[in-house]
Amino acid sequence: MAGNVIEINNLTKRYGKHRGVEGVSFTVKEGDIFGFLGPNGAGKSTTIRSMLGFLGYEGEIKILGSDARSGHEKLMKNIGYMPSEAMFYPSMKVSEVIKLAADVRGTDCADEAGKLCERLKVDTSRSINELSLGNRKKVSIVCAMQHKPALFVFDEPTSGLDPLMQNTFFELIEEYVKQGTTCLLSTHVLSEVKNYCKNVAIMKEGKLISCGSVDELTHTNSKRVIVTADGKKSDYLYKGDMNSLIADLSGKNITQLDITDPSIEEIFMGYYEA
Amino acid sequence: MITLFKHEFKQNLKSLLIWSISVGTLGLMCVLLYQSMTEDMQALSDSFSNMGAFSDAFGMSTLGIGTLKGYFATEVGAVHGIGSGMFAAIMATSLLSKEEDGHTGEFLYSLPVSITKVVAVKIAACITGLILFSVITGIFYISGVAYLGENFETDLFLKYMISVLLMNIEIACICVAFSAFVKKNMIGAGLGIALLFYFSDLICRISPDLKDYIVYGPYSLANATEIFVGNEIAASAYIISAVLIIAAVVTAFVKYTRKDLAS
């Protein structure tokens, strides 16, 4: 049975009087692509930044068996992190940034970096200050993946990437995961979780509101009801006893009735709005 | 560590070259103007040495500007003192904060290196920059003196340049500590700190009541006229300077390693 790569226990972080995250606990198993879902400001980045030792926090975070705070230097050898902003030193060239990231790790990543640059179509001769957000993201992907870490931590990785590059990016993740890498994917794009993740944690207003397998969390008794009754069309998510629904509709002149399973987007939106 | 040191040094290199060449050129121009001003120098020297407290403040009462040594200490001493102090302050004020200001901190600290090591490497690169600044500007000044072909006491010149380097290291360490507290580059504040030190030294030298306080400022280590006259810098100035450097570096380490990194 796979061990836990990430163990977060009762993580709390406040920024003065402002809420960061409160009492967050979850685990990520080895070899998982774990979705970390939530709207903007839910506390996803705060959780990730605490995991990587960028923030002080209360609670316990263990990554790859080591304490996130005291083991920062050792841990980062085995983590590939892609921040949401993907900012680099503007005066440097892409090749210099990629080489710097490899050299600080004391690893020759030239072959892997070359392959990644080819797949992602990264022009290494360009200067960082000439790059768009999407191109900076691609450089960030190369920096995060070139040393073949045991854990990827991606914070909203696909914003700014074109759809083709998004596909390539997820292909790469799946290839590395097959080789044993674990991936924490923070996103607010529901389809990414649906298409690529086995497990998911959902954050809202600094708290973890749900955590489990994508299949479990998307299993619901809710139904989308589209009905035209007495000449009036209604479209709503129905949660409750089906007999009551039928009873409600029975006295009406029904000209159209569709009862379907809700989409994954609707289910997750239900978590956000709860 | 070496990789990061090289990276940090490269980040500062452009600024180092601009400042050292600018200050060096200004100093060189001052030196080269010496001979053209020689004829008027004696009269000027007499007037300047009789201006009471102001003559004392600028050292003109003890070292006449009619000689190359006195002229160098007064003119180049002022240019180099202010210029190098400003460079040290500007470089050090943004040393730590630039990672947050430029949003590069997440990239840097996602590499397998502790924040303590990053701070150490940055301070080492900063001090290396200051040493190179002294070497480059020193080459400019000594080239000017060599061109004039006049006798010049190079041992006092070396002592002066090393003293200014020590002063700059003290200013830089104080500014690094300041940098640990802020999340934005505050170059204006750095310039303010350097100028505050310079003018407080000047005021302490002008006012007889404040003379005892001179030793508390970094500029007490590198008063050009005192060094070129051959006076020894007070031992208390070195002790206070060492205490301030250690306190500033410890503050920078403690604060920066405990602060939340801005995204």
XYZ file of C-alpha atoms in Angstrom, chain A residues 68-205:
138
model
C 8.171 20.999 6.212
C 9.832 23.741 8.258
C 13.003 22.142 9.576
C 13.595 19.961 6.514
C 13.121 22.714 3.919
C 16.525 22.441 2.241
C 16.488 18.636 2.018
C 12.853 18.555 0.959
C 13.232 20.981 -1.900
C 15.675 18.574 -3.557
C 12.740 16.228 -4.032
C 10.041 18.751 -4.820
C 9.275 20.460 -8.102
C 7.274 23.597 -7.388
C 5.521 25.780 -9.890
C 4.151 28.997 -8.371
C 1.078 30.654 -9.819
C 2.984 33.772 -10.847
C 6.063 32.121 -12.443
C 8.366 35.124 -12.053
C 12.086 35.016 -12.777
C 14.959 37.470 -12.895
C 14.155 39.693 -15.885
C 17.775 40.249 -16.923
C 18.464 36.527 -17.305
C 18.013 34.317 -20.330
C 15.709 31.300 -20.196
C 18.692 28.940 -20.494
C 20.400 30.668 -17.545
C 17.325 30.327 -15.329
C 16.944 26.628 -16.153
C 20.663 26.050 -15.558
C 20.600 28.006 -12.285
C 17.742 25.827 -10.985
C 19.695 22.683 -11.921
C 23.074 23.911 -10.649
C 21.720 24.875 -7.220
C 20.420 21.302 -6.973
C 23.892 20.078 -7.877
C 22.414 17.929 -10.617
C 23.112 17.762 -14.325
C 19.599 18.029 -15.740
C 20.644 19.076 -19.232
C 19.151 16.009 -20.999
C 15.824 16.143 -19.196
C 15.632 19.928 -19.551
C 16.335 19.585 -23.271
C 13.510 17.059 -23.684
C 11.090 19.211 -21.699
C 11.980 22.347 -23.658
C 11.370 20.454 -26.889
C 7.975 19.112 -25.748
C 6.879 22.489 -24.399
C 8.423 24.468 -27.265
C 10.517 26.659 -24.961
C 12.965 28.982 -26.721
C 15.906 28.975 -24.310
C 17.749 31.780 -26.070
C 15.152 34.391 -25.181
C 15.431 36.842 -22.347
C 12.987 36.432 -19.460
C 11.729 40.005 -19.796
C 10.524 39.215 -23.335
C 8.303 36.339 -22.209
C 4.530 36.309 -21.859
C 2.882 34.736 -18.803
C 2.316 31.509 -20.784
C 5.972 31.270 -21.792
C 7.115 32.010 -18.242
C 4.813 29.213 -17.089
C 6.513 26.848 -19.516
C 9.943 27.805 -18.133
C 8.557 27.212 -14.655
C 7.360 23.743 -15.700
C 10.850 22.896 -16.983
C 12.418 24.133 -13.706
C 9.943 22.068 -11.673
C 10.297 18.857 -13.684
C 13.895 18.718 -14.943
C 15.312 17.115 -11.784
C 12.617 14.386 -11.755
C 11.431 15.072 -8.201
C 9.376 12.742 -6.023
C 6.651 15.371 -5.621
C 5.227 18.035 -7.888
C 3.440 20.971 -6.318
C 1.660 23.023 -8.959
C -0.242 26.163 -8.042
C -2.715 27.051 -10.785
C -0.326 25.807 -13.457
C -2.454 26.106 -16.572
C -3.485 29.764 -16.382
C -1.850 31.438 -19.356
C -1.116 28.180 -21.175
C -2.850 27.583 -24.508
C -5.025 24.428 -24.762
C -2.369 22.486 -26.683
C 0.238 23.262 -24.054
C -2.231 22.350 -21.315
C -2.579 18.911 -22.925
C 1.189 18.522 -23.198
C 1.551 19.598 -19.560
C -0.909 16.973 -18.326
C 0.686 14.327 -20.567
C 3.999 15.122 -18.886
C 2.458 14.872 -15.420
C 0.974 11.489 -16.243
C 4.312 10.259 -17.611
C 6.194 11.309 -14.456
C 3.461 9.899 -12.193
C 3.812 6.542 -13.976
C 7.472 6.661 -12.958
C 6.504 7.179 -9.310
C 6.109 10.935 -8.876
C 3.221 12.282 -6.812
C 1.420 15.456 -7.863
C -0.510 18.063 -5.891
C -2.455 20.122 -8.390
C -3.987 23.313 -7.041
C -6.571 24.692 -9.415
C -9.954 26.267 -9.752
C -10.522 24.638 -13.125
C -13.008 21.855 -12.375
C -12.421 19.946 -15.601
C -8.738 19.486 -14.712
C -9.737 17.731 -11.500
C -12.349 15.666 -13.288
C -9.996 14.613 -16.089
C -6.741 14.021 -14.263
C -7.159 13.648 -10.492
C -7.978 10.555 -8.464
C -8.485 12.387 -5.195
C -9.423 15.914 -4.336
C -9.569 18.308 -1.393
C -11.968 21.232 -1.602
C -11.206 24.489 0.211
C -13.596 27.319 0.946
C -13.001 30.437 3.025
